[in-house]
Amino acid sequence: MGNASSQQATTTVEFKRNESNGPVTVSMTPNMLRSLRGLAPEASVKGKQSLDDVVRAKVDRELELQKQRKLNYEKMNAEILLRDADDLLRRQKIAPLPAVKDEIIVKEKALVACYKSNSNRSLDCWKEVEDLKAAVLKAQRDFFVNASA
């Protein structure tokens, strides 16, 4: 008990024995007497502060560990995500962009010419619009059929 017991006041209790050696002196601290009575020991102000400091230090240390674990977990997840993305990009078969077919270019020029000649009546160019839409749809279908094969 060293320092703590030397700082506290002690109570001296004498016990008489039947032997001829005389009375036995026992010194007890107030906390020892309280514990013998079944009461909780009184914590000194200094003890409370040091206990608070110890608890605070443990909590701070645990929070720091939790932060570190979270950072490690996020770093690991980011590395896995990057590796998976790289694998997907490597395995991806990149299809070359198809060249615009001559048929679409011709139909587009016909539509532009129609709009220029009928600037006040653009609805008269419905046939050219439908022809261009059909040519684009055919080119899209051909692209997807070739890409999936």
PDB file of C-alpha atoms in Angstrom:
ATOM      1  CA  MET A   1       0.000   0.000   0.000  1.00  0.00           C
ATOM      2  CA  GLY A   2       3.091   2.232   0.270  1.00  0.00           C
ATOM      3  CA  ASN A   3       2.231   5.845  -0.649  1.00  0.00           C
ATOM      4  CA  ALA A   4      -1.537   5.656  -0.351  1.00  0.00           C
ATOM      5  CA  SER A   5      -1.488   4.290   3.193  1.00  0.00           C
ATOM      6  CA  SER A   6       1.186   6.705   4.421  1.00  0.00           C
ATOM      7  CA  GLN A   7      -0.855   9.685   3.178  1.00  0.00           C
ATOM      8  CA  GLN A   8      -4.055   8.587   4.949  1.00  0.00           C
ATOM      9  CA  ALA A   9      -4.638   8.927   8.669  1.00  0.00           C
ATOM     10  CA  THR A  10      -4.382   5.637  10.504  1.00  0.00           C
ATOM     11  CA  THR A  11      -6.446   4.353  13.384  1.00  0.00           C
ATOM     12  CA  THR A  12      -4.736   2.356  16.074  1.00  0.00           C
ATOM     13  CA  VAL A  13      -6.616  -0.516  17.641  1.00  0.00           C
ATOM     14  CA  GLU A  14      -5.194  -2.495  20.559  1.00  0.00           C
ATOM     15  CA  PHE A  15      -6.047  -6.135  21.118  1.00  0.00           C
ATOM     16  CA  LYS A  16      -5.295  -7.805  24.420  1.00  0.00           C
ATOM     17  CA  ARG A  17      -4.052 -11.344  24.322  1.00  0.00           C
ATOM     18  CA  ASN A  18      -3.958 -13.823  27.094  1.00  0.00           C
ATOM     19  CA  GLU A  19      -0.266 -14.388  26.579  1.00  0.00           C
ATOM     20  CA  SER A  20       2.343 -12.581  28.555  1.00  0.00           C
ATOM     21  CA  ASN A  21       3.777 -10.709  25.549  1.00  0.00           C
ATOM     22  CA  GLY A  22       1.403  -7.811  26.047  1.00  0.00           C
ATOM     23  CA  PRO A  23      -1.166  -6.136  23.832  1.00  0.00           C
ATOM     24  CA  VAL A  24      -0.909  -6.314  20.030  1.00  0.00           C
ATOM     25  CA  THR A  25      -1.186  -3.011  18.192  1.00  0.00           C
ATOM     26  CA  VAL A  26      -2.778  -3.055  14.741  1.00  0.00           C
ATOM     27  CA  SER A  27      -2.885   0.082  12.570  1.00  0.00           C
ATOM     28  CA  MET A  28      -5.659   0.385   9.996  1.00  0.00           C
ATOM     29  CA  THR A  29      -6.525   3.043   7.481  1.00  0.00           C
ATOM     30  CA  PRO A  30     -10.063   4.456   7.335  1.00  0.00           C
ATOM     31  CA  ASN A  31     -10.619   2.651   4.029  1.00  0.00           C
ATOM     32  CA  MET A  32      -9.631  -0.644   5.640  1.00  0.00           C
ATOM     33  CA  LEU A  33     -12.130  -0.045   8.454  1.00  0.00           C
ATOM     34  CA  ARG A  34     -14.834   0.862   5.917  1.00  0.00           C
ATOM     35  CA  SER A  35     -14.184  -2.320   3.975  1.00  0.00           C
ATOM     36  CA  LEU A  36     -14.373  -4.390   7.190  1.00  0.00           C
ATOM     37  CA  ARG A  37     -17.769  -2.821   7.858  1.00  0.00           C
ATOM     38  CA  GLY A  38     -18.878  -3.775   4.336  1.00  0.00           C
ATOM     39  CA  LEU A  39     -18.841  -0.214   3.004  1.00  0.00           C
ATOM     40  CA  ALA A  40     -17.184   1.005  -0.148  1.00  0.00           C
ATOM     41  CA  PRO A  41     -13.838   2.702   0.403  1.00  0.00           C
ATOM     42  CA  GLU A  42     -13.744   6.472   0.046  1.00  0.00           C
ATOM     43  CA  ALA A  43     -11.861   7.564  -3.004  1.00  0.00           C
ATOM     44  CA  SER A  44      -9.648  10.543  -2.479  1.00  0.00           C
ATOM     45  CA  VAL A  45      -9.926  13.502  -4.810  1.00  0.00           C
ATOM     46  CA  LYS A  46      -6.508  12.682  -6.177  1.00  0.00           C
ATOM     47  CA  GLY A  47      -7.569   9.060  -6.698  1.00  0.00           C
ATOM     48  CA  LYS A  48     -10.724  10.144  -8.515  1.00  0.00           C
ATOM     49  CA  GLN A  49      -8.723  12.378 -10.801  1.00  0.00           C
ATOM     50  CA  SER A  50      -6.234   9.699 -11.588  1.00  0.00           C
ATOM     51  CA  LEU A  51      -9.038   7.197 -12.201  1.00  0.00           C
ATOM     52  CA  ASP A  52     -10.702   9.683 -14.542  1.00  0.00           C
ATOM     53  CA  ASP A  53      -7.381  10.221 -16.286  1.00  0.00           C
ATOM     54  CA  VAL A  54      -6.874   6.481 -16.672  1.00  0.00           C
ATOM     55  CA  VAL A  55     -10.392   5.989 -18.039  1.00  0.00           C
ATOM     56  CA  ARG A  56     -10.035   8.956 -20.374  1.00  0.00           C
ATOM     57  CA  ALA A  57      -6.698   7.645 -21.633  1.00  0.00           C
ATOM     58  CA  LYS A  58      -8.177   4.192 -22.251  1.00  0.00           C
ATOM     59  CA  VAL A  59     -11.169   5.680 -24.070  1.00  0.00           C
ATOM     60  CA  ASP A  60      -8.903   7.877 -26.190  1.00  0.00           C
ATOM     61  CA  ARG A  61      -6.684   4.902 -26.994  1.00  0.00           C
ATOM     62  CA  GLU A  62      -9.709   2.787 -27.950  1.00  0.00           C
ATOM     63  CA  LEU A  63     -11.114   5.581 -30.129  1.00  0.00           C
ATOM     64  CA  GLU A  64      -7.774   5.876 -31.890  1.00  0.00           C
ATOM     65  CA  LEU A  65      -7.719   2.107 -32.459  1.00  0.00           C
ATOM     66  CA  GLN A  66     -11.262   2.213 -33.832  1.00  0.00           C
ATOM     67  CA  LYS A  67     -10.297   5.065 -36.173  1.00  0.00           C
ATOM     68  CA  GLN A  68      -7.266   3.130 -37.362  1.00  0.00           C
ATOM     69  CA  ARG A  69      -9.328  -0.017 -37.923  1.00  0.00           C
ATOM     70  CA  LYS A  70     -11.910   1.966 -39.903  1.00  0.00           C
ATOM     71  CA  LEU A  71      -9.207   3.552 -42.064  1.00  0.00           C
ATOM     72  CA  ASN A  72      -7.615   0.161 -42.702  1.00  0.00           C
ATOM     73  CA  TYR A  73     -11.003  -1.321 -43.609  1.00  0.00           C
ATOM     74  CA  GLU A  74     -11.795   1.540 -46.002  1.00  0.00           C
ATOM     75  CA  LYS A  75      -8.318   1.326 -47.544  1.00  0.00           C
ATOM     76  CA  MET A  76      -8.714  -2.415 -48.056  1.00  0.00           C
ATOM     77  CA  ASN A  77     -12.150  -1.926 -49.636  1.00  0.00           C
ATOM     78  CA  ALA A  78     -10.812   0.790 -51.927  1.00  0.00           C
ATOM     79  CA  GLU A  79      -7.962  -1.471 -53.038  1.00  0.00           C
ATOM     80  CA  ILE A  80     -10.386  -4.328 -53.739  1.00  0.00           C
ATOM     81  CA  LEU A  81     -12.680  -2.000 -55.671  1.00  0.00           C
ATOM     82  CA  LEU A  82      -9.795  -0.661 -57.775  1.00  0.00           C
ATOM     83  CA  ARG A  83      -8.529  -4.170 -58.470  1.00  0.00           C
ATOM     84  CA  ASP A  84     -12.012  -5.331 -59.515  1.00  0.00           C
ATOM     85  CA  ALA A  85     -12.465  -2.274 -61.747  1.00  0.00           C
ATOM     86  CA  ASP A  86      -9.078  -2.896 -63.386  1.00  0.00           C
ATOM     87  CA  ASP A  87     -10.003  -6.556 -63.955  1.00  0.00           C
ATOM     88  CA  LEU A  88     -13.305  -5.570 -65.537  1.00  0.00           C
ATOM     89  CA  LEU A  89     -11.633  -3.027 -67.798  1.00  0.00           C
ATOM     90  CA  ARG A  90      -8.975  -5.537 -68.810  1.00  0.00           C
ATOM     91  CA  ARG A  91     -11.558  -8.219 -69.604  1.00  0.00           C
ATOM     92  CA  GLN A  92     -13.916  -5.859 -71.365  1.00  0.00           C
ATOM     93  CA  LYS A  93     -13.947  -6.370 -75.091  1.00  0.00           C
ATOM     94  CA  ILE A  94     -13.950  -2.878 -76.510  1.00  0.00           C
ATOM     95  CA  ALA A  95     -15.833  -2.846 -79.761  1.00  0.00           C
ATOM     96  CA  PRO A  96     -14.551  -0.421 -82.366  1.00  0.00           C
ATOM     97  CA  LEU A  97     -16.930   2.349 -83.273  1.00  0.00           C
ATOM     98  CA  PRO A  98     -18.530   1.633 -86.605  1.00  0.00           C
ATOM     99  CA  ALA A  99     -18.043   4.046 -89.436  1.00  0.00           C
ATOM    100  CA  VAL A 100     -21.134   5.953 -90.458  1.00  0.00           C
ATOM    101  CA  LYS A 101     -22.649   4.189 -93.423  1.00  0.00           C
ATOM    102  CA  ASP A 102     -22.871   6.007 -96.733  1.00  0.00           C
ATOM    103  CA  GLU A 103     -26.623   5.385 -96.819  1.00  0.00           C
ATOM    104  CA  ILE A 104     -27.072   7.432 -93.603  1.00  0.00           C
ATOM    105  CA  ILE A 105     -24.890  10.269 -94.925  1.00  0.00           C
ATOM    106  CA  VAL A 106     -26.921  10.432 -98.148  1.00  0.00           C
ATOM    107  CA  LYS A 107     -30.269  10.460 -96.272  1.00  0.00           C
ATOM    108  CA  GLU A 108     -28.980  13.117 -93.840  1.00  0.00           C
ATOM    109  CA  LYS A 109     -27.926  15.371 -96.746  1.00  0.00           C
ATOM    110  CA  ALA A 110     -31.323  14.878 -98.385  1.00  0.00           C
ATOM    111  CA  LEU A 111     -33.065  15.916 -95.139  1.00  0.00           C
ATOM    112  CA  VAL A 112     -30.898  19.038 -94.766  1.00  0.00           C
ATOM    113  CA  ALA A 113     -31.566  19.993 -98.398  1.00  0.00           C
ATOM    114  CA  CYS A 114     -35.310  19.525 -97.833  1.00  0.00           C
ATOM    115  CA  TYR A 115     -35.245  21.734 -94.742  1.00  0.00           C
ATOM    116  CA  LYS A 116     -33.343  24.424 -96.647  1.00  0.00           C
ATOM    117  CA  SER A 117     -35.743  24.366 -99.585  1.00  0.00           C
ATOM    118  CA  ASN A 118     -38.818  24.302 -97.321  1.00  0.00           C
ATOM    119  CA  SER A 119     -37.706  26.644 -94.560  1.00  0.00           C
ATOM    120  CA  ASN A 120     -41.258  27.862 -93.948  1.00  0.00           C
ATOM    121  CA  ARG A 121     -42.827  24.402 -94.258  1.00  0.00           C
ATOM    122  CA  SER A 122     -40.541  21.985 -92.389  1.00  0.00           C
ATOM    123  CA  LEU A 123     -43.370  19.446 -91.998  1.00  0.00           C
ATOM    124  CA  ASP A 124     -43.150  18.767 -95.728  1.00  0.00           C
ATOM    125  CA  CYS A 125     -39.854  16.930 -95.023  1.00  0.00           C
ATOM    126  CA  TRP A 126     -41.534  14.106 -93.075  1.00  0.00           C
ATOM    127  CA  LYS A 127     -40.606  11.531 -95.733  1.00  0.00           C
ATOM    128  CA  GLU A 128     -36.894  12.392 -95.497  1.00  0.00           C
ATOM    129  CA  VAL A 129     -37.059  12.276 -91.662  1.00  0.00           C
ATOM    130  CA  GLU A 130     -38.634   8.818 -91.762  1.00  0.00           C
ATOM    131  CA  ASP A 131     -36.050   7.590 -94.285  1.00  0.00           C
ATOM    132  CA  LEU A 132     -33.183   8.834 -92.049  1.00  0.00           C
ATOM    133  CA  LYS A 133     -34.742   7.284 -88.927  1.00  0.00           C
ATOM    134  CA  ALA A 134     -35.121   3.935 -90.699  1.00  0.00           C
ATOM    135  CA  ALA A 135     -31.511   4.009 -91.930  1.00  0.00           C
ATOM    136  CA  VAL A 136     -30.204   4.809 -88.410  1.00  0.00           C
ATOM    137  CA  LEU A 137     -32.360   2.068 -86.855  1.00  0.00           C
ATOM    138  CA  LYS A 138     -31.051  -0.457 -89.398  1.00  0.00           C
ATOM    139  CA  ALA A 139     -27.453   0.571 -88.657  1.00  0.00           C
ATOM    140  CA  GLN A 140     -28.070   0.212 -84.897  1.00  0.00           C
ATOM    141  CA  ARG A 141     -29.531  -3.251 -85.327  1.00  0.00           C
ATOM    142  CA  ASP A 142     -26.623  -4.318 -87.518  1.00  0.00           C
ATOM    143  CA  PHE A 143     -24.163  -2.997 -84.910  1.00  0.00           C
ATOM    144  CA  PHE A 144     -25.740  -4.921 -82.030  1.00  0.00           C
ATOM    145  CA  VAL A 145     -26.095  -8.096 -84.043  1.00  0.00           C
ATOM    146  CA  ASN A 146     -22.402  -7.940 -84.993  1.00  0.00           C
ATOM    147  CA  ALA A 147     -21.312  -6.994 -81.465  1.00  0.00           C
ATOM    148  CA  SER A 148     -23.101  -9.914 -79.809  1.00  0.00           C
ATOM    149  CA  ALA A 149     -21.836 -12.455 -82.323  1.00  0.00           C
TER     150      ALA A 149
END
